[in-house]
Amino acid sequence: MRKAIVAVAAFAMVNAVFAQSVTLYGRLDAGLEYMSGVPSGPSATGAATTSTHRVRAESGDWGTSLWGMKGVEDIGGGNKAVFQLEGSFNTMTGAGPSGGLFNRWASVGIASSTYGTVLLGRQLFISNGLWDFDPFGQSDWSSASLVRGRNWPISSNNVSYQSPKVAGLDFYGQYSLSNATNWNGNGTTPQGRQAGAQITYSNALFQIRGLYDEIRNPANGSLYGPILDPVNGANASGGVFMASREYLVAFNMFLGQFKVQAAYQAIRSSGTTNVLPGQPTALDHEWGGITWQATPTAALIAAAYHVNGNNGSGNATIYTVGGAYNLSKRTLLDFQLATVRNSKSANYGLNANNPGTSVATDNPLSGHSQSGFYAGIQHSF
């Protein structure tokens, strides 16, 4: 009897020491959106010939609707086993992602308070690290728009490392294997090699980050995506927007009720030939903005984003204002008003659209503007 009692007590102690906690979390974002400068009237080739406007229900304009689970198990010695599963969905339709149930995160690893965290699996790609320095936090109409989604991809087959913070400095690195018989990719797998690193310094007054990454073309391992026809009726990604190198320097400054943010991003391809005129092989992208936390529950934001491409691809600028009002700790109302102004040869939209002039891409006519307003509600749990 005494042995049984000792065994039960020992088992209880082991469970107490190696305790596991699992947290279910999520976010639902929905609203109504108005947009002008929407392409219409396709020609025989599919290219837009006129502009129109629309009103639609939207999900994810202010932030992606998502749900997930995080788990932590204390394995002793200051170490923890951790995992994260996360997927996106459309709040307005209930539809899930096409990339699998957990299309954003499916990772597992070890976290140490002394040595940092190592994760393996599917993760948001390191270029998403600019989120912290975007005044609109990578809303649909912000830092991803003028680089056509180049800076918010998701990658598989990752090994990542996040260091502890030491004297205000921390390091994050990510390496994603192509799983192809060629290291960079050769068309036998859906993803080329991807990798990157960032260093961040933070204190009470400011924060600064330097980031480098590269995304390889899965078809041939190069640093340039498929060369698309100018219309792009298939609405596919390609060119420098799909595969390239990225260099980013960004900062935040904290001044009481105000936060000032700015960044410069250079996106470069390499070894590219036979590129059509008007299709860039290099992009220079910069932005700046300010957030005013007017009250503990209300914030107003103003920002501008600008891109300039080579090879006759032109330039564009987004001007935008917006804000949020917290009804509670977990529920907020949001709005954003924005316009994108294109040079004669450019046709960037407010969203992170694929390149091309087809109606399917949702880009405005070349040299034309596109403007919009949305208002919505977001709840987190």
Short mmCIF file of C-alpha atoms in Angstrom, two decimals:
data_model
loop_
_atom_site.label_atom_id
_atom_site.label_comp_id
_atom_site.label_asym_id
_atom_site.label_seq_id
_atom_site.Cartn_x
_atom_site.Cartn_y
_atom_site.Cartn_z
CA MET A 1 0.00 0.00 0.00
CA ARG A 2 2.81 2.36 0.93
CA LYS A 3 4.55 1.63 -2.40
CA ALA A 4 1.36 2.46 -4.30
CA ILE A 5 1.00 5.76 -2.47
CA VAL A 6 4.63 6.65 -3.20
CA ALA A 7 4.17 5.77 -6.89
CA VAL A 8 1.06 7.94 -7.17
CA ALA A 9 2.81 10.83 -5.44
CA ALA A 10 5.82 10.50 -7.74
CA PHE A 11 3.58 10.46 -10.81
CA ALA A 12 1.78 13.58 -9.58
CA MET A 13 5.12 15.33 -9.03
CA VAL A 14 6.27 14.46 -12.56
CA ASN A 15 3.02 15.81 -13.99
CA ALA A 16 3.40 18.99 -11.98
CA VAL A 17 6.99 19.51 -13.10
CA PHE A 18 6.36 18.64 -16.76
CA ALA A 19 3.03 20.46 -17.07
CA GLN A 20 1.60 21.28 -20.47
CA SER A 21 -0.72 24.14 -21.33
CA VAL A 22 -2.60 24.54 -24.62
CA THR A 23 -4.19 27.85 -25.62
CA LEU A 24 -6.87 28.24 -28.26
CA TYR A 25 -6.81 31.70 -29.85
CA GLY A 26 -8.18 33.52 -32.86
CA ARG A 27 -9.30 36.70 -34.56
CA LEU A 28 -12.34 37.55 -36.66
CA ASP A 29 -12.20 40.57 -38.96
CA ALA A 30 -15.10 41.73 -41.12
CA GLY A 31 -16.46 44.94 -42.62
CA LEU A 32 -17.75 46.79 -45.65
CA GLU A 33 -15.54 48.26 -48.37
CA TYR A 34 -15.99 50.81 -51.16
CA MET A 35 -13.45 51.07 -53.99
CA SER A 36 -13.21 53.19 -57.14
CA GLY A 37 -10.83 52.69 -60.06
CA VAL A 38 -11.74 48.99 -60.28
CA PRO A 39 -10.86 47.50 -63.70
CA SER A 40 -13.66 46.49 -66.02
CA GLY A 41 -14.67 46.04 -69.68
CA PRO A 42 -12.15 43.34 -70.68
CA SER A 43 -10.92 43.34 -74.27
CA ALA A 44 -10.48 40.22 -76.38
CA THR A 45 -7.14 39.63 -74.63
CA GLY A 46 -8.66 40.07 -71.18
CA ALA A 47 -7.06 43.47 -70.57
CA ALA A 48 -9.21 46.03 -68.76
CA THR A 49 -10.41 48.94 -70.89
CA THR A 50 -12.56 50.95 -68.45
CA SER A 51 -12.92 51.64 -64.74
CA THR A 52 -15.83 51.18 -62.38
CA HIS A 53 -16.51 51.09 -58.63
CA ARG A 54 -17.88 48.54 -56.19
CA VAL A 55 -19.16 48.00 -52.67
CA ARG A 56 -18.46 44.64 -51.10
CA ALA A 57 -18.36 42.75 -47.83
CA GLU A 58 -14.78 42.05 -46.81
CA SER A 59 -12.83 39.95 -44.36
CA GLY A 60 -9.24 40.70 -43.43
CA ASP A 61 -8.82 44.31 -44.57
CA TRP A 62 -7.61 45.40 -41.12
CA GLY A 63 -6.08 42.05 -40.22
CA THR A 64 -6.27 38.40 -41.27
CA SER A 65 -9.09 36.35 -39.78
CA LEU A 66 -7.42 33.35 -38.16
CA TRP A 67 -7.58 30.73 -35.46
CA GLY A 68 -4.96 28.54 -33.86
CA MET A 69 -3.52 26.66 -30.92
CA LYS A 70 -0.32 27.19 -28.97
CA GLY A 71 1.15 24.64 -26.60
CA VAL A 72 3.91 24.81 -23.99
CA GLU A 73 5.35 21.96 -21.94
CA ASP A 74 7.92 22.61 -19.23
CA ILE A 75 10.63 19.97 -19.68
CA GLY A 76 12.89 21.28 -16.93
CA GLY A 77 16.18 23.12 -16.78
CA GLY A 78 14.62 26.33 -18.05
CA ASN A 79 13.58 24.59 -21.27
CA LYS A 80 10.12 24.18 -22.83
CA ALA A 81 8.71 22.18 -25.69
CA VAL A 82 6.49 24.45 -27.78
CA PHE A 83 4.18 24.13 -30.75
CA GLN A 84 1.88 26.37 -32.81
CA LEU A 85 -0.88 25.55 -35.29
CA GLU A 86 -2.60 28.43 -37.12
CA GLY A 87 -4.87 28.81 -40.14
CA SER A 88 -6.67 31.67 -41.86
CA PHE A 89 -10.28 31.90 -43.03
CA ASN A 90 -12.83 34.31 -44.47
CA THR A 91 -15.22 35.60 -41.83
CA MET A 92 -17.82 36.68 -44.40
CA THR A 93 -18.05 33.27 -46.11
CA GLY A 94 -16.63 30.86 -43.55
CA ALA A 95 -14.30 29.47 -46.23
CA GLY A 96 -10.94 28.12 -45.14
CA PRO A 97 -7.60 28.45 -46.90
CA SER A 98 -6.58 26.59 -50.04
CA GLY A 99 -3.13 25.86 -48.61
CA GLY A 100 -4.29 23.44 -45.90
CA LEU A 101 -6.00 23.71 -42.53
CA PHE A 102 -2.93 25.22 -40.83
CA ASN A 103 -1.67 27.30 -43.75
CA ARG A 104 0.09 29.93 -41.60
CA TRP A 105 1.80 27.99 -38.81
CA ALA A 106 2.49 24.31 -38.15
CA SER A 107 5.66 24.30 -36.06
CA VAL A 108 7.26 22.54 -33.12
CA GLY A 109 10.47 23.14 -31.22
CA ILE A 110 12.37 23.89 -28.03
CA ALA A 111 12.45 27.23 -26.20
CA SER A 112 15.14 28.12 -23.67
CA SER A 113 15.17 31.24 -21.54
CA THR A 114 18.98 31.19 -21.77
CA TYR A 115 19.72 30.06 -25.32
CA GLY A 116 16.67 31.06 -27.37
CA THR A 117 14.06 29.20 -29.42
CA VAL A 118 14.47 26.72 -32.29
CA LEU A 119 11.41 25.84 -34.38
CA LEU A 120 10.81 23.44 -37.26
CA GLY A 121 7.87 23.46 -39.67
CA ARG A 122 5.66 25.86 -41.58
CA GLN A 123 5.94 29.50 -40.52
CA LEU A 124 5.36 33.04 -41.68
CA PHE A 125 8.42 33.93 -43.73
CA ILE A 126 10.95 36.25 -42.12
CA SER A 127 10.05 39.15 -44.44
CA ASN A 128 6.89 39.51 -42.34
CA GLY A 129 9.25 41.02 -39.76
CA LEU A 130 8.47 44.45 -41.17
CA TRP A 131 4.99 44.15 -39.56
CA ASP A 132 6.36 45.79 -36.42
CA PHE A 133 7.40 48.85 -38.45
CA ASP A 134 4.34 49.33 -40.67
CA PRO A 135 1.99 52.04 -39.32
CA PHE A 136 -0.99 49.96 -40.51
CA GLY A 137 0.46 46.64 -39.36
CA GLN A 138 0.30 45.07 -42.84
CA SER A 139 -3.37 45.80 -43.35
CA ASP A 140 -4.56 45.02 -46.88
CA TRP A 141 -3.77 48.58 -47.99
CA SER A 142 -0.25 49.14 -46.69
CA SER A 143 3.32 47.84 -46.96
CA ALA A 144 2.56 44.75 -49.08
CA SER A 145 0.51 46.57 -51.73
CA LEU A 146 3.25 48.24 -53.78
CA VAL A 147 5.46 45.14 -53.80
CA ARG A 148 2.51 42.90 -54.73
CA GLY A 149 2.74 40.72 -51.61
CA ARG A 150 6.52 40.14 -51.75
CA ASN A 151 6.89 40.91 -48.05
CA TRP A 152 4.15 38.72 -46.50
CA PRO A 153 4.69 35.16 -47.79
CA ILE A 154 4.45 31.93 -45.80
CA SER A 155 7.05 29.17 -46.17
CA SER A 156 7.35 25.46 -45.47
CA ASN A 157 10.26 23.20 -44.45
CA ASN A 158 11.66 25.82 -42.05
CA VAL A 159 14.30 25.75 -39.36
CA SER A 160 14.29 29.02 -37.41
CA TYR A 161 16.12 30.46 -34.42
CA GLN A 162 15.13 33.38 -32.18
CA SER A 163 17.79 34.53 -29.73
CA PRO A 164 17.16 35.93 -26.27
CA LYS A 165 17.40 39.70 -25.96
CA VAL A 166 20.81 40.84 -24.68
CA ALA A 167 21.48 44.54 -23.96
CA GLY A 168 18.53 45.45 -26.17
CA LEU A 169 19.73 43.32 -29.11
CA ASP A 170 18.17 40.18 -30.52
CA PHE A 171 18.68 38.02 -33.61
CA TYR A 172 16.25 35.98 -35.69
CA GLY A 173 17.19 33.64 -38.52
CA GLN A 174 15.15 31.38 -40.78
CA TYR A 175 16.15 28.74 -43.34
CA SER A 176 13.62 26.98 -45.56
CA LEU A 177 14.66 23.97 -47.62
CA SER A 178 13.37 23.46 -51.16
CA ASN A 179 13.28 19.66 -50.66
CA ALA A 180 14.23 19.41 -54.35
CA THR A 181 17.10 17.40 -55.84
CA ASN A 182 18.69 20.78 -56.60
CA TRP A 183 19.43 22.83 -53.48
CA ASN A 184 17.74 26.04 -54.70
CA GLY A 185 14.87 24.34 -56.56
CA ASN A 186 14.42 22.72 -59.96
CA GLY A 187 10.69 22.35 -60.50
CA THR A 188 10.27 19.07 -58.65
CA THR A 189 8.81 20.71 -55.52
CA PRO A 190 6.36 23.60 -55.01
CA GLN A 191 8.85 25.80 -53.13
CA GLY A 192 12.35 27.06 -53.84
CA ARG A 193 14.93 27.63 -51.12
CA GLN A 194 14.16 30.57 -48.84
CA ALA A 195 16.31 32.10 -46.11
CA GLY A 196 16.84 35.27 -44.13
CA ALA A 197 18.12 36.96 -40.99
CA GLN A 198 17.31 40.05 -38.97
CA ILE A 199 18.88 41.97 -36.10
CA THR A 200 16.80 44.26 -33.87
CA TYR A 201 17.82 46.80 -31.25
CA SER A 202 15.15 48.11 -28.86
CA ASN A 203 15.03 50.56 -25.98
CA ALA A 204 12.41 52.78 -24.37
CA LEU A 205 12.80 55.55 -26.97
CA PHE A 206 13.28 53.73 -30.27
CA GLN A 207 13.59 50.42 -32.09
CA ILE A 208 15.59 49.67 -35.24
CA ARG A 209 15.77 46.55 -37.40
CA GLY A 210 17.92 45.39 -40.29
CA LEU A 211 16.67 42.46 -42.37
CA TYR A 212 17.91 40.43 -45.34
CA ASP A 213 16.12 37.58 -47.07
CA GLU A 214 15.92 35.75 -50.37
CA ILE A 215 13.21 33.72 -52.07
CA ARG A 216 14.18 31.36 -54.91
CA ASN A 217 12.05 30.48 -57.92
CA PRO A 218 10.87 26.87 -57.35
CA ALA A 219 11.03 26.15 -61.10
CA ASN A 220 14.75 26.78 -61.53
CA GLY A 221 16.22 28.15 -58.27
CA SER A 222 16.81 31.61 -59.71
CA LEU A 223 16.20 34.98 -58.09
CA TYR A 224 13.43 35.98 -60.50
CA GLY A 225 9.97 34.53 -60.91
CA PRO A 226 8.28 33.49 -64.16
CA ILE A 227 8.19 36.14 -66.87
CA LEU A 228 4.49 36.87 -67.36
CA ASP A 229 2.71 38.25 -70.38
CA PRO A 230 1.67 41.88 -69.76
CA VAL A 231 -2.04 41.03 -69.48
CA ASN A 232 -1.65 38.07 -67.08
CA GLY A 233 -5.14 36.72 -67.58
CA ALA A 234 -4.31 33.80 -65.28
CA ASN A 235 -3.69 36.29 -62.42
CA ALA A 236 -0.40 34.59 -61.48
CA SER A 237 2.50 35.88 -59.44
CA GLY A 238 5.86 36.30 -61.11
CA GLY A 239 8.99 38.32 -61.70
CA VAL A 240 10.75 40.21 -58.93
CA PHE A 241 7.57 40.06 -56.83
CA MET A 242 7.79 36.27 -56.55
CA ALA A 243 11.52 35.52 -56.32
CA SER A 244 14.22 38.02 -55.32
CA ARG A 245 16.43 39.34 -52.54
CA GLU A 246 15.18 41.85 -49.97
CA TYR A 247 17.16 44.38 -47.90
CA LEU A 248 15.25 46.30 -45.21
CA VAL A 249 16.11 48.97 -42.67
CA ALA A 250 13.26 50.17 -40.44
CA PHE A 251 12.74 52.11 -37.23
CA ASN A 252 10.14 53.04 -34.65
CA MET A 253 10.35 56.05 -32.35
CA PHE A 254 8.17 56.28 -29.23
CA LEU A 255 7.25 59.83 -28.19
CA GLY A 256 4.58 59.66 -25.53
CA GLN A 257 1.21 59.42 -27.28
CA PHE A 258 2.93 59.31 -30.69
CA LYS A 259 4.74 56.54 -32.53
CA VAL A 260 6.74 57.53 -35.63
CA GLN A 261 7.64 54.77 -38.10
CA ALA A 262 9.68 54.63 -41.30
CA ALA A 263 11.37 52.03 -43.49
CA TYR A 264 13.37 51.55 -46.66
CA GLN A 265 13.13 48.28 -48.58
CA ALA A 266 15.22 47.31 -51.62
CA ILE A 267 14.09 44.29 -53.65
CA ARG A 268 16.55 42.96 -56.21
CA SER A 269 16.61 40.12 -58.74
CA SER A 270 19.77 38.57 -60.16
CA GLY A 271 20.83 36.89 -63.40
CA THR A 272 17.62 37.86 -65.19
CA THR A 273 17.40 37.90 -69.00
CA ASN A 274 14.69 38.49 -71.63
CA VAL A 275 12.58 40.62 -69.30
CA LEU A 276 9.90 42.58 -71.14
CA PRO A 277 9.93 46.40 -70.96
CA GLY A 278 7.74 47.66 -68.13
CA GLN A 279 8.46 44.63 -65.92
CA PRO A 280 10.82 45.56 -63.06
CA THR A 281 13.88 43.63 -61.96
CA ALA A 282 14.51 46.00 -59.02
CA LEU A 283 12.23 47.93 -56.65
CA ASP A 284 12.91 50.69 -54.13
CA HIS A 285 10.13 50.91 -51.57
CA GLU A 286 9.90 53.30 -48.66
CA TRP A 287 7.23 54.43 -46.25
CA GLY A 288 6.62 56.57 -43.22
CA GLY A 289 3.78 57.23 -40.84
CA ILE A 290 2.64 58.34 -37.43
CA THR A 291 0.20 56.89 -34.91
CA TRP A 292 -1.47 59.11 -32.35
CA GLN A 293 -2.85 57.25 -29.35
CA ALA A 294 -5.38 59.96 -28.60
CA THR A 295 -6.92 58.08 -25.66
CA PRO A 296 -6.30 54.64 -24.15
CA THR A 297 -9.02 53.29 -26.47
CA ALA A 298 -8.70 55.43 -29.63
CA ALA A 299 -5.85 55.72 -32.15
CA LEU A 300 -5.48 57.63 -35.43
CA ILE A 301 -2.92 56.74 -38.12
CA ALA A 302 -1.55 58.56 -41.17
CA ALA A 303 0.99 57.06 -43.57
CA ALA A 304 2.43 57.17 -47.09
CA TYR A 305 4.03 54.32 -49.09
CA HIS A 306 6.05 54.82 -52.27
CA VAL A 307 7.62 52.42 -54.78
CA ASN A 308 9.86 53.02 -57.78
CA GLY A 309 10.66 50.27 -60.27
CA ASN A 310 13.30 50.07 -63.00
CA ASN A 311 12.95 48.99 -66.65
CA GLY A 312 10.23 51.54 -67.37
CA SER A 313 7.84 50.11 -64.79
CA GLY A 314 7.10 53.51 -63.22
CA ASN A 315 6.29 54.47 -59.66
CA ALA A 316 3.30 54.74 -57.34
CA THR A 317 2.36 56.24 -53.96
CA ILE A 318 -0.32 55.29 -51.44
CA TYR A 319 -1.65 58.02 -49.15
CA THR A 320 -3.79 56.75 -46.30
CA VAL A 321 -5.39 57.61 -42.96
CA GLY A 322 -7.23 55.33 -40.58
CA GLY A 323 -7.80 54.41 -37.00
CA ALA A 324 -9.25 52.08 -34.42
CA TYR A 325 -11.51 52.40 -31.39
CA ASN A 326 -11.44 49.67 -28.75
CA LEU A 327 -14.88 48.79 -27.44
CA SER A 328 -13.25 46.38 -25.01
CA LYS A 329 -9.99 44.55 -24.44
CA ARG A 330 -10.77 42.14 -27.31
CA THR A 331 -13.10 44.04 -29.66
CA LEU A 332 -12.37 47.08 -31.81
CA LEU A 333 -13.90 49.13 -34.61
CA ASP A 334 -11.58 50.09 -37.47
CA PHE A 335 -11.55 52.21 -40.61
CA GLN A 336 -9.14 53.15 -43.40
CA LEU A 337 -9.31 55.68 -46.23
CA ALA A 338 -6.66 55.35 -48.95
CA THR A 339 -5.73 56.28 -52.50
CA VAL A 340 -2.94 55.04 -54.77
CA ARG A 341 -1.52 57.37 -57.42
CA ASN A 342 0.27 55.75 -60.37
CA SER A 343 2.74 57.21 -62.83
CA LYS A 344 1.98 56.81 -66.56
CA SER A 345 3.40 53.29 -66.86
CA ALA A 346 2.39 51.90 -63.44
CA ASN A 347 -0.85 50.23 -62.37
CA TYR A 348 -0.53 49.33 -58.69
CA GLY A 349 -3.75 48.83 -56.72
CA LEU A 350 -4.60 49.32 -53.07
CA ASN A 351 -4.41 45.57 -52.51
CA ALA A 352 -1.32 43.41 -53.02
CA ASN A 353 -2.43 42.38 -56.51
CA ASN A 354 -0.46 40.30 -58.98
CA PRO A 355 1.08 42.22 -61.92
CA GLY A 356 -0.83 42.61 -65.17
CA THR A 357 -3.57 44.57 -66.92
CA SER A 358 -6.32 41.93 -66.90
CA VAL A 359 -9.56 42.49 -65.02
CA ALA A 360 -8.68 39.41 -62.95
CA THR A 361 -5.70 41.17 -61.33
CA ASP A 362 -7.92 43.97 -59.93
CA ASN A 363 -5.27 46.55 -60.87
CA PRO A 364 -6.41 49.99 -62.08
CA LEU A 365 -5.69 51.12 -65.62
CA SER A 366 -2.08 52.18 -66.18
CA GLY A 367 -1.52 55.74 -65.00
CA HIS A 368 -4.86 55.80 -63.17
CA SER A 369 -5.60 56.00 -59.48
CA GLN A 370 -7.56 53.67 -57.23
CA SER A 371 -9.24 54.86 -54.03
CA GLY A 372 -11.15 53.16 -51.26
CA PHE A 373 -12.69 53.24 -47.80
CA TYR A 374 -13.59 50.47 -45.43
CA ALA A 375 -14.98 50.21 -41.93
CA GLY A 376 -15.27 47.07 -39.87
CA ILE A 377 -15.11 45.24 -36.59
CA GLN A 378 -12.48 42.89 -35.23
CA HIS A 379 -12.74 40.53 -32.28
CA SER A 380 -9.91 38.49 -30.78
CA PHE A 381 -10.13 35.56 -28.39
#
